[in-house]
Each structure stands twice: as C-alpha cells, then as structure tokens.
Amino acid sequence: MKRVICLLITILLVVTAFSGCHKGNSNESAEPTAKNSSASDMSYFETYDNVTISALTDKGLKEKNLVIPEGFETAEFNIFFNNDEFSNNTLESISFENPNFVIPADFFSQCYALKKVEIPLNSTTIQHDTFYYCRALNEIKIPEKVDSIEEKAFYECTSLSEVIFNSSLTTIGNEAFRHTALKGVELPESLTSIGESAFADIPTLKSVVIPEGVTSIAHNAFYYSESDYGERNKPKISVAAGSWADIHFDEYTDGGLYAEKVTY
C-alpha cells in the first residue's frame, strides 16, 4: 500500500513540474508578439529612397501619436501640412527610434496640437523655425549634444513654460523663444551668445540667470511690448559681477527699461 501511495505522489510531482515548464515556455513565446505590436507603422509614411520621409500618408495625417521608424534618417520640409492647409491640428506627440535622425528646419511648423516631442539624442542643432507656432507645446528637453538653437526655433510657442537646457549649448538665435510662456530661465554655463529678441515679449517671464561666459547679447534680447501683451513686472536678470553681461547690461535692456539687474 505504501508503495502505491509513493508511486502516486511521484506521478503527481512529475505532472506538476511538466505543467509549470509548459506554462513558462508559453509566456516566453508570447513576448516577441507583444514587442511587435508596439512597433512603428511604416504605412504612415511615404519615401523615395527608404531613408528620407517625403510625406505622410492619409493614415499618417490622422495619427495623433507618431513614432518615426529607425530606418529613416531625415525628412523633407514640413511633412505634417494637411493637404493644402499650411498647418496640422492632429499630431499631439512624436518620438524617433533613430537617435541620429536629422530634424529639418520648419519641421513641426504650425503643428498646433503638438504637446510632446522627444528630440533625437544625437541632434547637434535645433534648426530655424523648427517648432514655429507650436502653441500646445508646454515643455522641451534639449539633448546633450545640441550646441545651437537657431532663429525662431520656438517662436510663438505660447504654452512653452519649461525648457530643460543641456550643458553644451553655446548659441541662442534671434527670436528663438519669443512670445513663449517661460517663467524662470537658468541658462547653461556653456552659453556664449544670445540673439536679438531671443526672449522678447514673454508676459510670464520673472527671472533669467545669465552665466559668466556669455560675451554677446544682442539688442532687445529681452524686449517687451506692453501695448501688445499687457503690463508685467520687470523680470530680474542675474549676472556675474564684472562679467560682460554685467558691464553691457544697459545696452541689451535699453537702459534697464525691460529688466532689473541682480548681480551674483
């Protein structure tokens, strides 16, 4: 009798072990399927050389959240224009599988609904007018290798309240952040040049910290038109005592008309 009971227990243990192994294998085989289901959809894009996006398909123009597939290296001028309309009211977020993808100038121009963008990690420049009139964009992180933000890159991004600057940026172009919603701006130590009207007409601007290494700030960099945008308190601009930004403060603020100086 004891032998029968032992035999039954042994059979039960073997069956249980086999069942567990089978279940584990089943889960492993299902994993690639889950990955494939989240892969980017090539049916959203048109291309003539397999590396350049020439346009979005009708399906792509209707998509709110796009992932640019890894095989693409760049794109032509604003592919997001919806037919004959020089704007796009659909796209809300976009990311890039290829860290070396080159975003061309004007790429997101007048994508009015765009809220979130993950700029490719190996970008070195944010070209002119890239985010022109992206009025829903509220924050952006500048990748570490970017050394230049060109003219009007974020012009009229009226919801843009936070920019996370990198430590390699040297140049901010003319009107780069004009009429945005920035409040406190702490510029990176690597910065050397700020263009004309780069931070002009920002009703919400309260403070700016300019690093000691800046040696060029263009006229009207912090200009503000109360007749167009209403009254505001002067933003406080912090500069290193004895630095170029300290010595030339009156030149780029029109004698302190547009900002109040604080030294550190």
mmCIF file of C-alpha atoms in Angstrom:
data_model
loop_
_atom_site.group_PDB
_atom_site.id
_atom_site.type_symbol
_atom_site.label_atom_id
_atom_site.label_comp_id
_atom_site.label_asym_id
_atom_site.label_seq_id
_atom_site.Cartn_x
_atom_site.Cartn_y
_atom_site.Cartn_z
ATOM 1 C CA MET A 1 0.000 0.000 0.000
ATOM 2 C CA LYS A 2 2.816 2.360 0.901
ATOM 3 C CA ARG A 3 4.449 1.646 -2.445
ATOM 4 C CA VAL A 4 1.234 2.604 -4.284
ATOM 5 C CA ILE A 5 0.943 5.884 -2.376
ATOM 6 C CA CYS A 6 4.594 6.763 -3.088
ATOM 7 C CA LEU A 7 4.098 5.969 -6.755
ATOM 8 C CA LEU A 8 1.026 8.221 -6.941
ATOM 9 C CA ILE A 9 2.889 11.092 -5.263
ATOM 10 C CA THR A 10 5.810 10.714 -7.691
ATOM 11 C CA ILE A 11 3.450 10.782 -10.702
ATOM 12 C CA LEU A 12 1.714 13.909 -9.298
ATOM 13 C CA LEU A 13 5.044 15.744 -8.846
ATOM 14 C CA VAL A 14 6.157 14.912 -12.405
ATOM 15 C CA VAL A 15 2.855 16.136 -13.888
ATOM 16 C CA THR A 16 3.038 19.394 -11.872
ATOM 17 C CA ALA A 17 6.641 20.058 -12.944
ATOM 18 C CA PHE A 18 5.810 19.416 -16.609
ATOM 19 C CA SER A 19 2.819 21.746 -16.416
ATOM 20 C CA GLY A 20 4.975 24.565 -14.927
ATOM 21 C CA CYS A 21 7.618 24.209 -17.637
ATOM 22 C CA HIS A 22 4.985 24.276 -20.337
ATOM 23 C CA LYS A 23 3.467 27.479 -18.898
ATOM 24 C CA GLY A 24 6.909 29.173 -18.757
ATOM 25 C CA ASN A 25 7.607 28.321 -22.388
ATOM 26 C CA SER A 26 4.216 29.659 -23.375
ATOM 27 C CA ASN A 27 4.979 33.055 -21.814
ATOM 28 C CA GLU A 28 8.395 33.251 -23.436
ATOM 29 C CA SER A 29 6.992 32.593 -26.882
ATOM 30 C CA ALA A 30 4.368 35.304 -26.385
ATOM 31 C CA GLU A 31 6.914 38.055 -25.603
ATOM 32 C CA PRO A 32 8.055 38.820 -29.180
ATOM 33 C CA THR A 33 4.408 39.225 -30.202
ATOM 34 C CA ALA A 34 3.954 41.944 -27.576
ATOM 35 C CA LYS A 35 7.046 43.744 -28.870
ATOM 36 C CA ASN A 36 5.879 43.584 -32.466
ATOM 37 C CA SER A 37 2.511 45.049 -31.540
ATOM 38 C CA SER A 38 4.198 48.284 -30.396
ATOM 39 C CA ALA A 39 6.471 48.625 -33.423
ATOM 40 C CA SER A 40 6.198 51.796 -35.524
ATOM 41 C CA ASP A 41 3.903 51.607 -38.552
ATOM 42 C CA MET A 42 5.566 52.112 -41.949
ATOM 43 C CA SER A 43 2.141 52.623 -43.544
ATOM 44 C CA TYR A 44 2.112 56.145 -42.095
ATOM 45 C CA PHE A 45 4.999 57.328 -44.287
ATOM 46 C CA GLU A 46 5.991 57.863 -47.905
ATOM 47 C CA THR A 47 9.625 57.747 -49.077
ATOM 48 C CA TYR A 48 11.538 57.762 -52.362
ATOM 49 C CA ASP A 49 14.912 56.475 -51.129
ATOM 50 C CA ASN A 50 13.989 54.455 -48.000
ATOM 51 C CA VAL A 51 15.846 56.872 -45.667
ATOM 52 C CA THR A 52 14.058 60.199 -46.268
ATOM 53 C CA ILE A 53 10.409 60.777 -45.352
ATOM 54 C CA SER A 54 8.841 62.661 -48.243
ATOM 55 C CA ALA A 55 5.280 62.843 -46.905
ATOM 56 C CA LEU A 56 2.744 61.322 -44.575
ATOM 57 C CA THR A 57 0.057 59.084 -45.980
ATOM 58 C CA ASP A 58 -3.605 59.894 -45.331
ATOM 59 C CA LYS A 59 -3.423 57.395 -42.477
ATOM 60 C CA GLY A 60 -0.363 59.146 -41.053
ATOM 61 C CA LEU A 61 -2.003 62.578 -41.212
ATOM 62 C CA LYS A 62 -4.814 61.273 -38.991
ATOM 63 C CA GLU A 63 -2.500 59.775 -36.356
ATOM 64 C CA LYS A 64 -2.184 61.683 -33.061
ATOM 65 C CA ASN A 65 0.905 59.874 -31.750
ATOM 66 C CA LEU A 66 3.686 59.082 -34.219
ATOM 67 C CA VAL A 67 6.869 57.070 -33.879
ATOM 68 C CA ILE A 68 9.394 57.660 -36.672
ATOM 69 C CA PRO A 69 10.869 54.220 -37.575
ATOM 70 C CA GLU A 70 14.564 53.545 -37.121
ATOM 71 C CA GLY A 71 15.340 53.237 -40.847
ATOM 72 C CA PHE A 72 14.606 56.889 -41.590
ATOM 73 C CA GLU A 73 17.478 59.408 -41.361
ATOM 74 C CA THR A 74 15.708 62.693 -42.143
ATOM 75 C CA ALA A 75 12.633 64.186 -43.809
ATOM 76 C CA GLU A 76 11.669 66.824 -46.298
ATOM 77 C CA PHE A 77 10.186 70.208 -45.404
ATOM 78 C CA ASN A 78 7.145 70.053 -43.120
ATOM 79 C CA ILE A 79 5.537 66.693 -43.854
ATOM 80 C CA PHE A 80 2.747 67.454 -41.416
ATOM 81 C CA PHE A 81 0.928 70.011 -43.569
ATOM 82 C CA ASN A 82 -2.567 68.617 -44.058
ATOM 83 C CA ASN A 83 -3.283 68.699 -47.804
ATOM 84 C CA ASP A 84 -3.409 72.376 -48.847
ATOM 85 C CA GLU A 85 -3.614 73.641 -45.277
ATOM 86 C CA PHE A 86 -0.318 75.033 -44.007
ATOM 87 C CA SER A 87 -0.953 73.616 -40.541
ATOM 88 C CA ASN A 88 -1.713 70.430 -38.632
ATOM 89 C CA ASN A 89 -4.293 70.162 -35.865
ATOM 90 C CA THR A 90 -3.984 66.406 -35.252
ATOM 91 C CA LEU A 91 -0.450 65.463 -34.194
ATOM 92 C CA GLU A 92 -0.028 65.502 -30.392
ATOM 93 C CA SER A 93 3.206 63.596 -29.763
ATOM 94 C CA ILE A 94 6.177 62.246 -31.679
ATOM 95 C CA SER A 95 9.328 60.275 -30.949
ATOM 96 C CA PHE A 96 12.225 58.908 -33.012
ATOM 97 C CA GLU A 97 13.660 55.396 -32.979
ATOM 98 C CA ASN A 98 16.822 56.593 -34.753
ATOM 99 C CA PRO A 99 18.939 58.765 -32.384
ATOM 100 C CA ASN A 100 20.743 60.211 -35.438
ATOM 101 C CA PHE A 101 17.599 61.386 -37.224
ATOM 102 C CA VAL A 102 18.136 64.946 -38.519
ATOM 103 C CA ILE A 103 15.111 67.188 -37.935
ATOM 104 C CA PRO A 104 14.993 69.740 -40.798
ATOM 105 C CA ALA A 105 14.097 73.415 -40.451
ATOM 106 C CA ASP A 106 10.354 74.182 -40.191
ATOM 107 C CA PHE A 107 9.662 70.500 -39.484
ATOM 108 C CA PHE A 108 6.908 70.989 -36.897
ATOM 109 C CA SER A 109 5.922 74.482 -38.013
ATOM 110 C CA GLN A 110 2.272 75.196 -37.175
ATOM 111 C CA CYS A 111 1.544 71.806 -35.637
ATOM 112 C CA TYR A 112 -0.946 73.477 -33.341
ATOM 113 C CA ALA A 113 -1.859 70.394 -31.272
ATOM 114 C CA LEU A 114 1.697 69.134 -30.685
ATOM 115 C CA LYS A 115 2.326 68.720 -26.933
ATOM 116 C CA LYS A 116 5.226 66.303 -26.577
ATOM 117 C CA VAL A 117 8.405 65.796 -28.602
ATOM 118 C CA GLU A 118 11.398 63.615 -27.857
ATOM 119 C CA ILE A 119 14.191 65.216 -29.883
ATOM 120 C CA PRO A 120 16.677 62.611 -31.241
ATOM 121 C CA LEU A 121 19.504 62.124 -28.755
ATOM 122 C CA ASN A 122 22.374 62.834 -31.166
ATOM 123 C CA SER A 123 20.966 66.100 -32.533
ATOM 124 C CA THR A 124 23.525 68.929 -32.672
ATOM 125 C CA THR A 125 21.316 71.803 -33.821
ATOM 126 C CA ILE A 126 17.688 72.817 -33.478
ATOM 127 C CA GLN A 127 17.187 74.480 -36.816
ATOM 128 C CA HIS A 128 15.316 77.684 -37.557
ATOM 129 C CA ASP A 129 11.524 77.676 -37.235
ATOM 130 C CA THR A 130 11.513 74.009 -36.181
ATOM 131 C CA PHE A 131 8.693 74.497 -33.645
ATOM 132 C CA TYR A 132 7.284 77.738 -35.082
ATOM 133 C CA TYR A 133 3.746 78.329 -33.743
ATOM 134 C CA CYS A 134 3.527 75.002 -31.882
ATOM 135 C CA ARG A 135 1.103 76.572 -29.436
ATOM 136 C CA ALA A 136 0.312 73.446 -27.380
ATOM 137 C CA LEU A 137 3.936 72.503 -26.694
ATOM 138 C CA ASN A 138 4.481 73.025 -22.956
ATOM 139 C CA GLU A 139 7.953 71.657 -22.265
ATOM 140 C CA ILE A 140 11.051 70.553 -24.113
ATOM 141 C CA LYS A 141 14.317 68.873 -23.184
ATOM 142 C CA ILE A 142 17.357 69.912 -25.211
ATOM 143 C CA PRO A 143 19.590 66.879 -25.962
ATOM 144 C CA GLU A 144 23.133 66.984 -24.610
ATOM 145 C CA LYS A 145 24.927 67.363 -27.973
ATOM 146 C CA VAL A 146 22.951 70.397 -29.177
ATOM 147 C CA ASP A 147 25.195 73.478 -29.362
ATOM 148 C CA SER A 148 22.899 75.839 -31.271
ATOM 149 C CA ILE A 149 19.235 76.815 -31.140
ATOM 150 C CA GLU A 150 18.611 78.761 -34.310
ATOM 151 C CA GLU A 151 16.402 81.715 -35.217
ATOM 152 C CA LYS A 152 12.715 81.414 -34.291
ATOM 153 C CA ALA A 153 13.148 77.774 -33.279
ATOM 154 C CA PHE A 154 10.395 78.094 -30.632
ATOM 155 C CA TYR A 155 8.794 81.315 -31.833
ATOM 156 C CA GLU A 156 5.177 81.736 -30.679
ATOM 157 C CA CYS A 157 5.145 78.524 -28.648
ATOM 158 C CA THR A 158 2.713 80.269 -26.341
ATOM 159 C CA SER A 159 2.319 77.327 -23.903
ATOM 160 C CA LEU A 160 6.037 76.588 -23.583
ATOM 161 C CA SER A 161 6.714 77.117 -19.867
ATOM 162 C CA GLU A 162 9.728 74.875 -19.273
ATOM 163 C CA VAL A 163 12.937 74.310 -21.223
ATOM 164 C CA ILE A 164 15.500 71.893 -19.841
ATOM 165 C CA PHE A 165 18.772 73.186 -21.252
ATOM 166 C CA ASN A 166 21.792 70.962 -21.799
ATOM 167 C CA SER A 167 25.406 71.667 -20.831
ATOM 168 C CA SER A 168 26.766 72.020 -24.395
ATOM 169 C CA LEU A 169 24.638 74.879 -25.722
ATOM 170 C CA THR A 170 26.659 77.888 -26.941
ATOM 171 C CA THR A 171 24.260 79.899 -29.109
ATOM 172 C CA ILE A 172 20.629 81.006 -28.897
ATOM 173 C CA GLY A 173 19.483 82.679 -32.119
ATOM 174 C CA ASN A 174 17.276 85.684 -32.854
ATOM 175 C CA GLU A 175 13.700 85.360 -31.557
ATOM 176 C CA ALA A 176 14.367 81.749 -30.583
ATOM 177 C CA PHE A 177 11.965 81.881 -27.599
ATOM 178 C CA ARG A 178 9.977 84.992 -28.480
ATOM 179 C CA HIS A 179 6.422 85.061 -27.088
ATOM 180 C CA THR A 180 6.582 81.821 -25.139
ATOM 181 C CA ALA A 181 5.368 81.173 -21.568
ATOM 182 C CA LEU A 182 8.728 80.842 -19.826
ATOM 183 C CA LYS A 183 8.894 81.949 -16.200
ATOM 184 C CA GLY A 184 12.327 81.211 -14.788
ATOM 185 C CA VAL A 185 15.250 80.680 -17.165
ATOM 186 C CA GLU A 186 18.620 79.386 -15.994
ATOM 187 C CA LEU A 187 20.955 79.377 -18.964
ATOM 188 C CA PRO A 188 23.796 76.815 -19.106
ATOM 189 C CA GLU A 189 27.403 77.701 -18.280
ATOM 190 C CA SER A 190 28.436 76.771 -21.829
ATOM 191 C CA LEU A 191 26.399 79.603 -23.388
ATOM 192 C CA THR A 192 28.300 82.461 -25.082
ATOM 193 C CA SER A 193 25.765 84.229 -27.316
ATOM 194 C CA ILE A 194 22.112 85.363 -27.125
ATOM 195 C CA GLY A 195 20.458 86.721 -30.269
ATOM 196 C CA GLU A 196 18.203 89.722 -30.838
ATOM 197 C CA SER A 197 14.748 89.406 -29.225
ATOM 198 C CA ALA A 198 15.630 85.863 -28.164
ATOM 199 C CA PHE A 199 13.469 86.206 -25.030
ATOM 200 C CA ALA A 200 11.259 89.096 -26.136
ATOM 201 C CA ASP A 201 7.536 89.538 -25.461
ATOM 202 C CA ILE A 202 7.221 86.915 -22.721
ATOM 203 C CA PRO A 203 4.442 88.119 -20.376
ATOM 204 C CA THR A 204 5.214 85.436 -17.774
ATOM 205 C CA LEU A 205 8.981 85.962 -17.558
ATOM 206 C CA LYS A 206 10.135 86.588 -13.985
ATOM 207 C CA SER A 207 13.822 85.692 -13.845
ATOM 208 C CA VAL A 208 16.817 84.886 -16.030
ATOM 209 C CA VAL A 209 20.261 83.731 -14.904
ATOM 210 C CA ILE A 210 22.984 84.601 -17.408
ATOM 211 C CA PRO A 211 26.252 82.664 -16.988
ATOM 212 C CA GLU A 212 29.568 84.449 -16.700
ATOM 213 C CA GLY A 213 30.845 83.118 -20.046
ATOM 214 C CA VAL A 214 28.295 84.977 -22.189
ATOM 215 C CA THR A 215 30.131 87.581 -24.308
ATOM 216 C CA SER A 216 27.394 88.642 -26.724
ATOM 217 C CA ILE A 217 23.783 89.646 -26.094
ATOM 218 C CA ALA A 218 22.030 91.350 -28.995
ATOM 219 C CA HIS A 219 19.884 94.454 -28.854
ATOM 220 C CA ASN A 220 16.384 93.950 -27.428
ATOM 221 C CA ALA A 221 17.123 90.404 -26.289
ATOM 222 C CA PHE A 222 14.546 90.905 -23.510
ATOM 223 C CA TYR A 223 12.309 93.463 -25.238
ATOM 224 C CA TYR A 224 8.678 93.617 -24.126
ATOM 225 C CA SER A 225 5.692 95.392 -25.672
ATOM 226 C CA GLU A 226 3.091 96.271 -23.043
ATOM 227 C CA SER A 227 0.791 97.647 -25.737
ATOM 228 C CA ASP A 228 0.614 94.181 -27.326
ATOM 229 C CA TYR A 229 0.815 91.875 -24.312
ATOM 230 C CA GLY A 230 -0.236 93.908 -21.271
ATOM 231 C CA GLU A 231 1.629 95.149 -18.215
ATOM 232 C CA ARG A 232 4.121 92.983 -16.360
ATOM 233 C CA ASN A 233 6.688 93.404 -13.624
ATOM 234 C CA LYS A 234 10.237 93.672 -14.894
ATOM 235 C CA PRO A 235 11.981 90.298 -14.864
ATOM 236 C CA LYS A 236 15.104 90.044 -12.728
ATOM 237 C CA ILE A 237 18.222 89.259 -14.746
ATOM 238 C CA SER A 238 21.058 87.809 -12.680
ATOM 239 C CA VAL A 239 24.589 88.452 -13.959
ATOM 240 C CA ALA A 240 28.044 87.749 -12.553
ATOM 241 C CA ALA A 241 29.632 90.890 -11.113
ATOM 242 C CA GLY A 242 32.180 92.309 -13.551
ATOM 243 C CA SER A 243 31.154 89.971 -16.371
ATOM 244 C CA TRP A 244 30.365 91.052 -19.931
ATOM 245 C CA ALA A 245 26.633 90.725 -19.184
ATOM 246 C CA ASP A 246 27.059 92.993 -16.162
ATOM 247 C CA ILE A 247 29.100 95.675 -17.931
ATOM 248 C CA HIS A 248 26.836 95.811 -21.013
ATOM 249 C CA PHE A 249 23.513 95.397 -19.188
ATOM 250 C CA ASP A 250 22.063 98.763 -20.304
ATOM 251 C CA GLU A 251 22.810 98.005 -23.956
ATOM 252 C CA TYR A 252 20.675 94.873 -24.221
ATOM 253 C CA THR A 253 17.897 96.044 -21.849
ATOM 254 C CA ASP A 254 17.532 99.567 -23.243
ATOM 255 C CA GLY A 255 18.889 101.188 -20.105
ATOM 256 C CA GLY A 256 17.081 98.782 -17.804
ATOM 257 C CA LEU A 257 13.701 99.511 -19.405
ATOM 258 C CA TYR A 258 12.888 95.844 -19.910
ATOM 259 C CA ALA A 259 14.591 94.192 -16.933
ATOM 260 C CA GLU A 260 16.072 94.689 -13.480
ATOM 261 C CA LYS A 261 19.668 93.729 -12.808
ATOM 262 C CA VAL A 262 20.767 91.462 -9.974
ATOM 263 C CA THR A 263 24.456 90.604 -9.521
ATOM 264 C CA TYR A 264 25.877 87.452 -8.043
#
